[in-house]
Coordinates of C-alpha atoms in Angstrom, one line a residue:
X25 CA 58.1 37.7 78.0
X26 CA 60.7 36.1 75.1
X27 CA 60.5 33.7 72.6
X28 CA 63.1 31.9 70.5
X29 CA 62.4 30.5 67.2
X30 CA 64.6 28.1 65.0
X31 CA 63.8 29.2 61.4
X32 CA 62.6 26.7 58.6
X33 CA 64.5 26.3 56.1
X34 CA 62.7 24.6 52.7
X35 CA 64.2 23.7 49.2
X36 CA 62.1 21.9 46.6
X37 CA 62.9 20.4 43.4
X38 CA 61.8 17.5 41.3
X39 CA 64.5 14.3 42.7
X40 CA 65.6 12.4 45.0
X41 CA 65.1 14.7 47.5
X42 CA 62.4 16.9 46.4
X43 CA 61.6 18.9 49.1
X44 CA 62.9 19.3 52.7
X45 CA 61.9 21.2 55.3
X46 CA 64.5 21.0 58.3
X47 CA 63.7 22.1 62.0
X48 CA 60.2 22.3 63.5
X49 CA 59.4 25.5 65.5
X50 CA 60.5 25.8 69.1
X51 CA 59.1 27.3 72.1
X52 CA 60.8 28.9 74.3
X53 CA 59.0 29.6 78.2
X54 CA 57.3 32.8 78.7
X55 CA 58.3 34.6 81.2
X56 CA 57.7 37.9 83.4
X57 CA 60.6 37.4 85.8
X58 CA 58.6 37.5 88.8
X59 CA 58.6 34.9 91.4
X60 CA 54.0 34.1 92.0
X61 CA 53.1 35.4 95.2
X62 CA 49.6 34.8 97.1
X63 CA 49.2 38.8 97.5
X64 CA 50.4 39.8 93.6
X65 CA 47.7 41.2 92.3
X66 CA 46.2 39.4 88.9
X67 CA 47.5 40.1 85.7
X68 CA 44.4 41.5 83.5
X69 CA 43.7 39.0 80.7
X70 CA 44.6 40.0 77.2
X71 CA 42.0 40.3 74.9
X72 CA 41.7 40.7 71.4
X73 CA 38.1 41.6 69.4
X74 CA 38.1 41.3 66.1
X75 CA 34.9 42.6 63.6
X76 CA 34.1 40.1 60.7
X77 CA 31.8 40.1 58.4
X78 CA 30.3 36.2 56.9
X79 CA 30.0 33.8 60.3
X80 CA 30.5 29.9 60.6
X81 CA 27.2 27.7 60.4
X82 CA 29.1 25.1 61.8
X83 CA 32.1 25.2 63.9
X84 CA 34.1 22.2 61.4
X85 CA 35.5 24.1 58.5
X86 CA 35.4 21.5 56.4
X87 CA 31.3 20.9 56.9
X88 CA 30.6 24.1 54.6
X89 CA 31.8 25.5 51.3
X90 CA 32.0 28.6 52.6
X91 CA 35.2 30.2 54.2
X92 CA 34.1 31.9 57.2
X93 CA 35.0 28.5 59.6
X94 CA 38.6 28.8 58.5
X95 CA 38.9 32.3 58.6
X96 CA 38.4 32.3 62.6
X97 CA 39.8 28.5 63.1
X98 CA 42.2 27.9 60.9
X99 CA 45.7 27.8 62.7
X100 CA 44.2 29.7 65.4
X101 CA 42.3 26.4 66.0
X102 CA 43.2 23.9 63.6
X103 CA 46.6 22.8 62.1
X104 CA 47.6 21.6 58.7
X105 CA 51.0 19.9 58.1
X106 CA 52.3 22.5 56.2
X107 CA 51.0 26.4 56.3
X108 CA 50.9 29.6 53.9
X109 CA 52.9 32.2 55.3
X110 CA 52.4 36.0 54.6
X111 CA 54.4 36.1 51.2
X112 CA 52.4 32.7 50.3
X113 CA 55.5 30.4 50.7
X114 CA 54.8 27.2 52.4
X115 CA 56.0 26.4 55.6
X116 CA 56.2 23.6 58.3
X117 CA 53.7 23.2 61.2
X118 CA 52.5 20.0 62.1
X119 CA 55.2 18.4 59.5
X120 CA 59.1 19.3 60.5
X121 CA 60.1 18.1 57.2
X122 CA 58.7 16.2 54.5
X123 CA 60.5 15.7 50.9
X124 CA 59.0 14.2 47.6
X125 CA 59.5 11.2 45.7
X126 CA 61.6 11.5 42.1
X127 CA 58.3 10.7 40.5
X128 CA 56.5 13.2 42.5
X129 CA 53.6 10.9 43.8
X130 CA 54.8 9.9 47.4
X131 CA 55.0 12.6 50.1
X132 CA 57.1 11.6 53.3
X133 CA 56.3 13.6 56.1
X134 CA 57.8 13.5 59.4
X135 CA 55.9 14.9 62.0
X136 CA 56.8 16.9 64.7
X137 CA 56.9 14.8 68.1
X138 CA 56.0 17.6 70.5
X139 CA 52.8 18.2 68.3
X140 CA 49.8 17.7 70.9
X141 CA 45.7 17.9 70.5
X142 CA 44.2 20.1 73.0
X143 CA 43.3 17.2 75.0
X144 CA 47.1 16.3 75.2
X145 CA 46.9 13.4 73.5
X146 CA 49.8 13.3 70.6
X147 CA 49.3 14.2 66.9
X148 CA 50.2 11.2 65.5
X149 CA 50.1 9.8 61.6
X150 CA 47.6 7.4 62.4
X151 CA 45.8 10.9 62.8
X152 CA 46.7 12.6 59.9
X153 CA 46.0 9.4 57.9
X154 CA 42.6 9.3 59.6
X155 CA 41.9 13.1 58.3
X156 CA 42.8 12.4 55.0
X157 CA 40.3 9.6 54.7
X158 CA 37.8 11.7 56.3
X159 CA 38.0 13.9 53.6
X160 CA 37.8 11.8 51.0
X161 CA 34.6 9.6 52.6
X162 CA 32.6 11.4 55.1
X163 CA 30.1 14.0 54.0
X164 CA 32.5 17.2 54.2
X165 CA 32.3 20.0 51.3
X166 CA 32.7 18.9 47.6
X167 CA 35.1 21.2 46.9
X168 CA 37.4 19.8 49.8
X169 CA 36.5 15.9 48.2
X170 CA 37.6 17.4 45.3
X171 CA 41.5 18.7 46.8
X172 CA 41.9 15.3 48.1
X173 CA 40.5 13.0 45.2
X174 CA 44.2 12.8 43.9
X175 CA 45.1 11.3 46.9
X176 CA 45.3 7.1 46.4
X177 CA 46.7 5.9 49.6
X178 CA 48.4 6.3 53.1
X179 CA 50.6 4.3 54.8
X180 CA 51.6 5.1 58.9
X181 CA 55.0 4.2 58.7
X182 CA 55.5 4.7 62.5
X183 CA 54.2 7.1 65.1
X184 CA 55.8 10.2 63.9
X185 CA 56.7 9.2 60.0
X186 CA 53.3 9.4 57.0
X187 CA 53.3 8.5 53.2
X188 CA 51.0 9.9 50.9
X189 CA 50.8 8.5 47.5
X190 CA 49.2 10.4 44.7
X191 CA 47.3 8.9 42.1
X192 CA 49.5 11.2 39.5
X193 CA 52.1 14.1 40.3
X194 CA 50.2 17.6 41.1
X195 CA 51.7 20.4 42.1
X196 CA 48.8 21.5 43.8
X197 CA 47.9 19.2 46.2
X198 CA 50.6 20.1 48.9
X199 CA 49.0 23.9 48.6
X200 CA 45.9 22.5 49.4
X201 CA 46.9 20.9 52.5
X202 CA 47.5 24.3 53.8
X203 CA 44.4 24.6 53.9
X204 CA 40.8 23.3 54.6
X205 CA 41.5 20.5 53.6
X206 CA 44.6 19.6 55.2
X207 CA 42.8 20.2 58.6
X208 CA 43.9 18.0 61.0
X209 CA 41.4 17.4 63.3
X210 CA 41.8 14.8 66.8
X211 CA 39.9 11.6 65.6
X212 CA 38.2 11.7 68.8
X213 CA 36.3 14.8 67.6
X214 CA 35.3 13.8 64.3
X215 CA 31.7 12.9 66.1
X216 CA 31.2 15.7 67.2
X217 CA 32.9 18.6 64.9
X218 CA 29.8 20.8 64.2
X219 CA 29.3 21.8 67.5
X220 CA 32.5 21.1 69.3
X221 CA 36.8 21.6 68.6
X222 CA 39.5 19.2 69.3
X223 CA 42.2 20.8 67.4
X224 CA 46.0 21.2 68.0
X225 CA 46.2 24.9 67.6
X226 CA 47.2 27.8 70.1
X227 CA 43.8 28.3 70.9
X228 CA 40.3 26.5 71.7
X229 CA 36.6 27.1 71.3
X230 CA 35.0 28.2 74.5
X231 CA 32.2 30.8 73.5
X232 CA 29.5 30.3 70.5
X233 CA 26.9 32.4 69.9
X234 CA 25.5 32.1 66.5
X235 CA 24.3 35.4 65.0
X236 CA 26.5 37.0 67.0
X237 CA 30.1 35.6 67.9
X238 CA 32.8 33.2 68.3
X239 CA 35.5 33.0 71.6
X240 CA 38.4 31.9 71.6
X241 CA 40.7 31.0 74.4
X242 CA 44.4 30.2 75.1
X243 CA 45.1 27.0 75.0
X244 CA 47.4 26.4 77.9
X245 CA 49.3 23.3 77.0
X246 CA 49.8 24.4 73.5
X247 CA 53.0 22.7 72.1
X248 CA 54.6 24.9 69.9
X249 CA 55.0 29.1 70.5
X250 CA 51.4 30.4 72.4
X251 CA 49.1 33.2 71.2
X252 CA 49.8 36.6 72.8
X253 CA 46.4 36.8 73.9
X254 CA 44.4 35.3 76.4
X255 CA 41.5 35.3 74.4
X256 CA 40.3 36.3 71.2
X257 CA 36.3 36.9 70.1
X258 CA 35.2 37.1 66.6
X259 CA 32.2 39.6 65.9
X260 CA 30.1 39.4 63.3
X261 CA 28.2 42.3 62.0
X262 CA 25.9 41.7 58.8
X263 CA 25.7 45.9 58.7
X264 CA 29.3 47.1 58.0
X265 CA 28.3 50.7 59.5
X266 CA 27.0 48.9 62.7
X267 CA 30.7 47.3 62.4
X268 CA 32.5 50.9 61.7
X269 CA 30.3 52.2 64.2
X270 CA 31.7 49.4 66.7
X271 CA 35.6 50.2 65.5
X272 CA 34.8 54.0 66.2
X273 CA 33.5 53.2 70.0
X274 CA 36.3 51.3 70.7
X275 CA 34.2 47.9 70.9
X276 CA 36.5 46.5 68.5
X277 CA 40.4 46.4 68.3
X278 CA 40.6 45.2 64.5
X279 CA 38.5 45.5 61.3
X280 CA 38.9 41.8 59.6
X281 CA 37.9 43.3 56.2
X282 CA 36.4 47.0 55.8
X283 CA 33.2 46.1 54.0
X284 CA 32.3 50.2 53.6
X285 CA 35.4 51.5 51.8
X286 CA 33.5 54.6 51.1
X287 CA 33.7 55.3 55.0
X288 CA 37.5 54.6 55.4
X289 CA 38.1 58.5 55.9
X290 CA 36.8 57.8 59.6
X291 CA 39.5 55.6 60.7
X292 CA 42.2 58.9 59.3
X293 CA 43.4 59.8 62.5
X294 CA 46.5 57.8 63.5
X295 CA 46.3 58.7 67.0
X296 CA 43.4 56.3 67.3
X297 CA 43.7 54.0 64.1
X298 CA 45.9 52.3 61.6
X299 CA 44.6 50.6 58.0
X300 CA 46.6 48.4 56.3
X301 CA 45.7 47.7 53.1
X302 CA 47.3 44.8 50.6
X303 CA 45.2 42.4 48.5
X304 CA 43.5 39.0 48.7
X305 CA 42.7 35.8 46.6
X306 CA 39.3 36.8 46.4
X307 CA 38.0 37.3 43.2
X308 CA 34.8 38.8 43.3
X309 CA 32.8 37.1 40.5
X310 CA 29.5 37.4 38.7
X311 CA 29.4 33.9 38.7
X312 CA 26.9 32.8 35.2
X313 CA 24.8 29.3 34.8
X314 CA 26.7 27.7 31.7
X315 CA 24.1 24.9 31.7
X316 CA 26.1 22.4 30.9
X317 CA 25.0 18.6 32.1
X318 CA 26.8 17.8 35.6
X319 CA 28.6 14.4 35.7
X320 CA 27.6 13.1 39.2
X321 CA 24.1 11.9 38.7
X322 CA 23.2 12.9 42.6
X323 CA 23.8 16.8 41.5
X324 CA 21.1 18.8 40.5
X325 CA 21.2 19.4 36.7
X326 CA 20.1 23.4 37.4
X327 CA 17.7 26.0 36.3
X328 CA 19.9 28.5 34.7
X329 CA 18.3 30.5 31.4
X330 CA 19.6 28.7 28.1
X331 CA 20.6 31.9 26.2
X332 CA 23.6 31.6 28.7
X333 CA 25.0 28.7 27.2
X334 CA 25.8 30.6 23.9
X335 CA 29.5 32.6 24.2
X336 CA 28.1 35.7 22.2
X337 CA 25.5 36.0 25.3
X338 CA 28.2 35.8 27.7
X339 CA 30.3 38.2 26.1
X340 CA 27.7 40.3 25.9
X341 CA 27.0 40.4 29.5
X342 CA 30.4 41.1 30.4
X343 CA 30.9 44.2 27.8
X344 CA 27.9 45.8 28.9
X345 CA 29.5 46.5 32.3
X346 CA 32.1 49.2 33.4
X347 CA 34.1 47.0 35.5
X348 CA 36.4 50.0 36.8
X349 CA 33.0 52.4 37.2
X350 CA 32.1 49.6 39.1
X351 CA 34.9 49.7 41.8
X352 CA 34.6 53.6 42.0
X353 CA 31.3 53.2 42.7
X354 CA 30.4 50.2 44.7
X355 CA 34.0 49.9 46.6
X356 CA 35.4 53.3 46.7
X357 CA 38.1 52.7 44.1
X358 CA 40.0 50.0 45.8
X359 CA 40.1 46.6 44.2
X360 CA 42.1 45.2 41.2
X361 CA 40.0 44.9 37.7
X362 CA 40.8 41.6 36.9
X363 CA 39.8 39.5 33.4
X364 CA 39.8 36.0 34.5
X365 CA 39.3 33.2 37.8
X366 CA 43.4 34.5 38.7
X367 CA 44.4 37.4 41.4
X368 CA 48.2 39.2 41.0
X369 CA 49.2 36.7 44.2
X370 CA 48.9 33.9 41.9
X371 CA 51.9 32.2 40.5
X372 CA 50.7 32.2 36.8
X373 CA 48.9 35.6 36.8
X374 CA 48.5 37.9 33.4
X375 CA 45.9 41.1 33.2
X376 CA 43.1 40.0 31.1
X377 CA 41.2 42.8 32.1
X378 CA 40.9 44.1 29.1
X379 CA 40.2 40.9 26.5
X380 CA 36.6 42.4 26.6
X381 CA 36.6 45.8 28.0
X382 CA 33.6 48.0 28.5
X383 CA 31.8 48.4 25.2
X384 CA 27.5 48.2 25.5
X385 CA 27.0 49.1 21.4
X386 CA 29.4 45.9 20.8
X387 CA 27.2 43.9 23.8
X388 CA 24.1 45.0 22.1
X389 CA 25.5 43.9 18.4
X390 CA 26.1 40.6 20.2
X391 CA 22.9 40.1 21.9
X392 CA 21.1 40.6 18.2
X393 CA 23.0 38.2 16.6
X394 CA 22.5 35.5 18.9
X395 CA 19.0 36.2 18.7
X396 CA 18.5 37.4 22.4
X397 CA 18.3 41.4 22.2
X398 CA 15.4 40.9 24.8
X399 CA 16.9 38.9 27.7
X400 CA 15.1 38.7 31.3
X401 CA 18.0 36.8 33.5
X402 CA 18.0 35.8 37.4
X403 CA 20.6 37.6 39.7
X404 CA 21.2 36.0 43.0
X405 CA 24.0 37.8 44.7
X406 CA 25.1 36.6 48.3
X407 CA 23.5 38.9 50.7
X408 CA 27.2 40.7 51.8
X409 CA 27.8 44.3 50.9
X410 CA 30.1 44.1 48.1
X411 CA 27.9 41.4 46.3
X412 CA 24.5 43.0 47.0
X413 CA 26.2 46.7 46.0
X414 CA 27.6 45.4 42.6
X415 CA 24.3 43.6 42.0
X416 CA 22.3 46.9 41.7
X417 CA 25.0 48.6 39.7
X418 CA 25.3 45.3 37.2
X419 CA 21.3 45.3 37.1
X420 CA 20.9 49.3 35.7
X421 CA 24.0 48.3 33.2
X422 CA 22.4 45.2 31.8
X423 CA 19.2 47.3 31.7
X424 CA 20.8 49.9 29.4
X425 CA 21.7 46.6 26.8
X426 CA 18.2 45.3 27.0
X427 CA 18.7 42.7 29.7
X428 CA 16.0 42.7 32.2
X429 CA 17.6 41.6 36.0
X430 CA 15.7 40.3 38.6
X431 CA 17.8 40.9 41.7
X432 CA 17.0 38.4 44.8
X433 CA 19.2 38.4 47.6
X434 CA 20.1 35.6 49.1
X435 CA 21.1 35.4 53.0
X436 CA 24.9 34.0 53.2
X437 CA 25.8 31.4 53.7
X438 CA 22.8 29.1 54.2
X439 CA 20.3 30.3 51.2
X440 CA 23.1 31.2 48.9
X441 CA 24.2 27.4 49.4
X442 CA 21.2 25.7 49.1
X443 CA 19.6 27.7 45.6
X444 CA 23.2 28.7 44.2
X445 CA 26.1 26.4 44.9
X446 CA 24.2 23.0 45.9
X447 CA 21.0 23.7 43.2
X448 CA 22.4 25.6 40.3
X449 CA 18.7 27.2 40.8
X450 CA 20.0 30.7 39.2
X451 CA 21.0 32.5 35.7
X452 CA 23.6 35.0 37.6
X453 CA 25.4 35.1 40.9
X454 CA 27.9 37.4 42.7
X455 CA 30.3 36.0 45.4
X456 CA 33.7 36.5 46.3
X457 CA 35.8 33.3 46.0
X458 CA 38.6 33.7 48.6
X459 CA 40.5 30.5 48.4
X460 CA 43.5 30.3 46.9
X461 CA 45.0 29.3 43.4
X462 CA 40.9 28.5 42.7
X463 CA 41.0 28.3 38.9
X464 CA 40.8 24.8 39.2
X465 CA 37.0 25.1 39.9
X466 CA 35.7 25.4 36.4
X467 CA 37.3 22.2 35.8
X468 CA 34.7 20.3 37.5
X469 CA 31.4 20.2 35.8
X470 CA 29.5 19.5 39.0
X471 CA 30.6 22.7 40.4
X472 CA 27.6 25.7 40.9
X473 CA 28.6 27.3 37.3
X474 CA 27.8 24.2 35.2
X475 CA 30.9 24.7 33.2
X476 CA 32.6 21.9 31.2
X477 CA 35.3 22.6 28.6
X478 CA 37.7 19.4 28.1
X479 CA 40.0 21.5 26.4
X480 CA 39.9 23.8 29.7
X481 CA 40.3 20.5 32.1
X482 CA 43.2 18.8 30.0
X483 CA 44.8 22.3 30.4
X484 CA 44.5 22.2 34.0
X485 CA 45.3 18.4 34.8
X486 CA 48.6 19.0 32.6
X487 CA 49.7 21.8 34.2
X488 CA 49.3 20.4 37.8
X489 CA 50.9 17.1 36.9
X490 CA 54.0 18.8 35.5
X491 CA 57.0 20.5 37.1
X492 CA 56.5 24.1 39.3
X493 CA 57.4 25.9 36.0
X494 CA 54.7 23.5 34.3
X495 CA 52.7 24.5 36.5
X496 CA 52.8 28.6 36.0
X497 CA 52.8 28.4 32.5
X498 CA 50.2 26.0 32.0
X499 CA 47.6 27.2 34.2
X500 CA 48.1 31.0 33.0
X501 CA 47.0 29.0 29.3
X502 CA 44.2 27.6 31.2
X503 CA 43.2 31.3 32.6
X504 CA 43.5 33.1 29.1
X505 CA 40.9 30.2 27.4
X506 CA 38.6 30.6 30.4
X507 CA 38.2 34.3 29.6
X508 CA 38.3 34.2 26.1
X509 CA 35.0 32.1 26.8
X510 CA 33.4 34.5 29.0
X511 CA 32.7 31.5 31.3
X512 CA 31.7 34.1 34.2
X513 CA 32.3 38.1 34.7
X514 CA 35.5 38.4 36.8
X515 CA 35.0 42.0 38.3
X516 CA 37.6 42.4 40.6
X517 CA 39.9 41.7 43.3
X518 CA 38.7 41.8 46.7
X519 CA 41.0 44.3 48.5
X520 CA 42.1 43.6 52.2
X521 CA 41.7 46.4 54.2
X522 CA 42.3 46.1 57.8
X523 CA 41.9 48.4 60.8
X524 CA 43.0 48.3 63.9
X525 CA 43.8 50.2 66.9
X526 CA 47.6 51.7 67.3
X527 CA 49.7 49.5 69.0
X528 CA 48.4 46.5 67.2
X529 CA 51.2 44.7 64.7
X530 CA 51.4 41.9 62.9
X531 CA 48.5 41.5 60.6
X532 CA 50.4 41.2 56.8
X533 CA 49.4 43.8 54.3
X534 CA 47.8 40.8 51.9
X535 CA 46.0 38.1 53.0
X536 CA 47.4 35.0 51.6
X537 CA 45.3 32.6 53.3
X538 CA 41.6 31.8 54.8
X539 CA 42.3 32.1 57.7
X540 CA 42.6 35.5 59.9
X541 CA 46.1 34.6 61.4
X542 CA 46.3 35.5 65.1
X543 CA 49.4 33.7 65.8
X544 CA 51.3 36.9 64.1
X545 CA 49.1 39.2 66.0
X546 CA 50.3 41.4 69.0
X547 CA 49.5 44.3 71.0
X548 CA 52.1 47.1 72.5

């Protein structure tokens, strides 16, 4: 079997031509060199089974605020125009090349013309145009109406050529096409998303099994350079020993995400198993009700405690816990401390880790002041091991300040969705929030943490609507006032630690992106 690929090459800068992206991937024929005969025997079908951890509800992406749909569909499934390679530069996909206007609010793409749905029928910027509105009026996840709201018109300029016009300049917005949001889905499957695919990717849905797993299969007039798998199943195990256990009787060939760190000493012997291990965007966060009023009328206002809408509370909380114990103890030592809603991948990074390190006398001292040395709050972790694990360590820490926790698990992601992120029904919260360049999120007071700061969101709307540089050095000024107001408790980053069989190469040491990218993945 060969393949041939024509490399992209992409410059961007603020002009005339901002940003151009020339020569679309090729494919090349796959080939063993031998001529089909009725008596050959049948080549066995290559498989791929892959553990995970948090499962779809639905299989559109875009229908939940969780990332589990995109981590098995997207680009496996789903195309964007653009995508996030493994060093988290973007490159093309459904778009050859697309450059910027000098005033950075019209986007030209030009999409590739061999670019097919899995019903063959051609991806065309009528359909892209069709996706973006679908974003921004069908009921899809808040988060993803939010990506697109910048977003004030299309125009198809002819089968193969799309402008997008912005509303203002952001810098963000192409980022975020890479992504959920940027889904491209075949209109003729907008009906019928939830239960059914009609992607452009490498692969289709032909197996669901909720509770248990998702099956995918190779698409065989896939356009661009096919899977090297015939199919590929997700697991999912809600007990990461069952999932370990699983990996260690070779029911599995990969680990998405070891959720047992503890137990990583059983996958030492390289003669059976390899771990890579790198980072991710996810920051785990104890997420806290700031109480403040939402701005969309149809969102619940929220039940959170009102001590938590005084800073000296919130500081409190945060100095009362050993963030680093933490990791020892809960995640084996692996996982970034972190100080703020940023992960080291992030363009405008800096370690606030320690702007308000582990001190309980000074949370206490706090606590009195404000009048609440006797605090009973509400914790409502996601029922996944690293948030249930670091719920039970926070709640003996708070304890030893004089905050009574009520711990309630709730089952992820359908509970968790409904009390947490749609009814703000909760005082504290612990989730790990994998998409990328995130911060953004605390800039909308309709989101789950009831946080509104205008001097936060003018930060972040600046920075976005300035120049790449703009960008790094306004939103790290954005991150540093979000921490110095103790808007949540930013424990740490979520590591990526992936095992696999020998023989298996491919899967990059961080994980840049939602999704778990098979197209990189092959097997010796």
């Amino acid at each position: 079997m060969s393949t041939s690929t024509t490399h992209a090459r992409g410059v961007l800068r603020r002009g005339a031509v901002a940003l151009v992206a020339a020569l679309a991937l090729v494919t090349a024929a796959c080939s063993s060199g031998v001529s089909p005969s009725s008596t050959a025997p049948a080549s066995p079908a290559r498989t791929l089974v892959i553990g995970a951890t948090a499962e779809p509800t639905s299989l559109d992406p875009t229908a939940d605020a969780a990332a589990a749909g995109s981590q098995a569909l997207l680009y496996n499934v789903y195309e964007t125009l653009v995508k996030v390679d493994a060093q988290g530069q973007l490159r093309p996909l459904l778009a050859q090349a697309w450059d910027v206007s000098s005033d950075g609010l019209t986007y030209t793409f030009q999409l590739n013309p061999l670019a097919k749905f899995s019903d063959g029928s051609q991806v065309t910027a009528d359909a892209v145009a069709r996706n973006i509105a679908r974003i921004k009026q069908e009921p899809v996840a808040a988060k993803l109406k939010t990506a697109m709201a910048v977003v004030d018109s299309t125009k198809v300029i002819d089968t193969d050529t799309l402008s997008v016009t912005l509303s203002r300049p952001s810098v963000n917005w192409l980022y975020e096409m890479a992504s959920t949001a940027g889904i491209v889905m075949n209109p003729a499957g907008f009906a019928t998303a939830t239960t059914a695919t009609a992607g452009s990717g490498p692969l289709t849905v032909t197996g669901w099994t909720p509770g248990d797993s998702i099956v995918l299969s190779k698409s065989p007039g896939y356009w661009g350079t096919p899977v090297r798998f015939d199919e590929v199943t997700f697991r999912y195990f809600k007990d990461p020993n069952a999932m370990n256990a699983s990996m260690l009787s070779d029911q599995l060939d990969i680990i998405s995400n070891l959720q047992a760190p503890e137990s990583l000493a059983q996958f030492s012997d390289p003669s059976r198993f390899s771990v890579v291990e790198g980072t991710t965007n996810g920051e785990v966060v104890m997420g806290i009700n700031n109480g403040g009023a939402p701005t969309d009328p149809s969102v619940p206002a929220g039940t959170g405690n009102p001590a938590l809408a005084d800073v000296r509370v919130r500081k409190a909380i945060t100095m009362a816990i050993d963030k680093q114990a933490l990791v020892n103890t809960t995640w084996g030592g692996h996982g970034k401390v972190i100080g703020s809603m940023s992960v080291p991948t992030d363009p405008y990074f800096e370690d606030l880790s320690g702007l308000y390190p582990y001190n309980p006398t000074e949370a206490k001292r706090l606590l009195a002041e404000s009048g609440h040395s006797r605090l009973t709050l509400r914790l409502k972790p996601a029922a996944l091991p690293y948030a249930t694990k670091a719920a039970q360590f926070i709640a003996a820490q708070l304890q030893d300040v004089g905050i009574t926790v009520q711990v309630e698990e709730l089952q992820f992601p359908a509970r968790w969705r409904e009390t947490v992120y749609d009814r703000a029904d909760y005082d504290l919260t612990i989730v790990a929030h994998v998409e990328a360049r995130d911060l953004n999120t605390f800039a909308n007071p309709n989101y789950y943490w009831r946080y509104h700061n205008p001097d936060f969101d003018a930060l972040v709307t600046k920075a976005d609507a300035g120049t790449v540089s703009d960008y790094a050095s306004g939103m790290k000024q954005a991150a540093r006032l979000l921490a110095d107001d103790a808007a949540a408790v930013w424990l740490y980053v979520l590591p990526n630690i992936v095992v696999t069989k020998p023989g298996i190469t491919g899967v990059p040491r961080d994980a840049q992106s939602l999704s778990f990218d098979v197209t990189t993945i092959a097997r010796a």
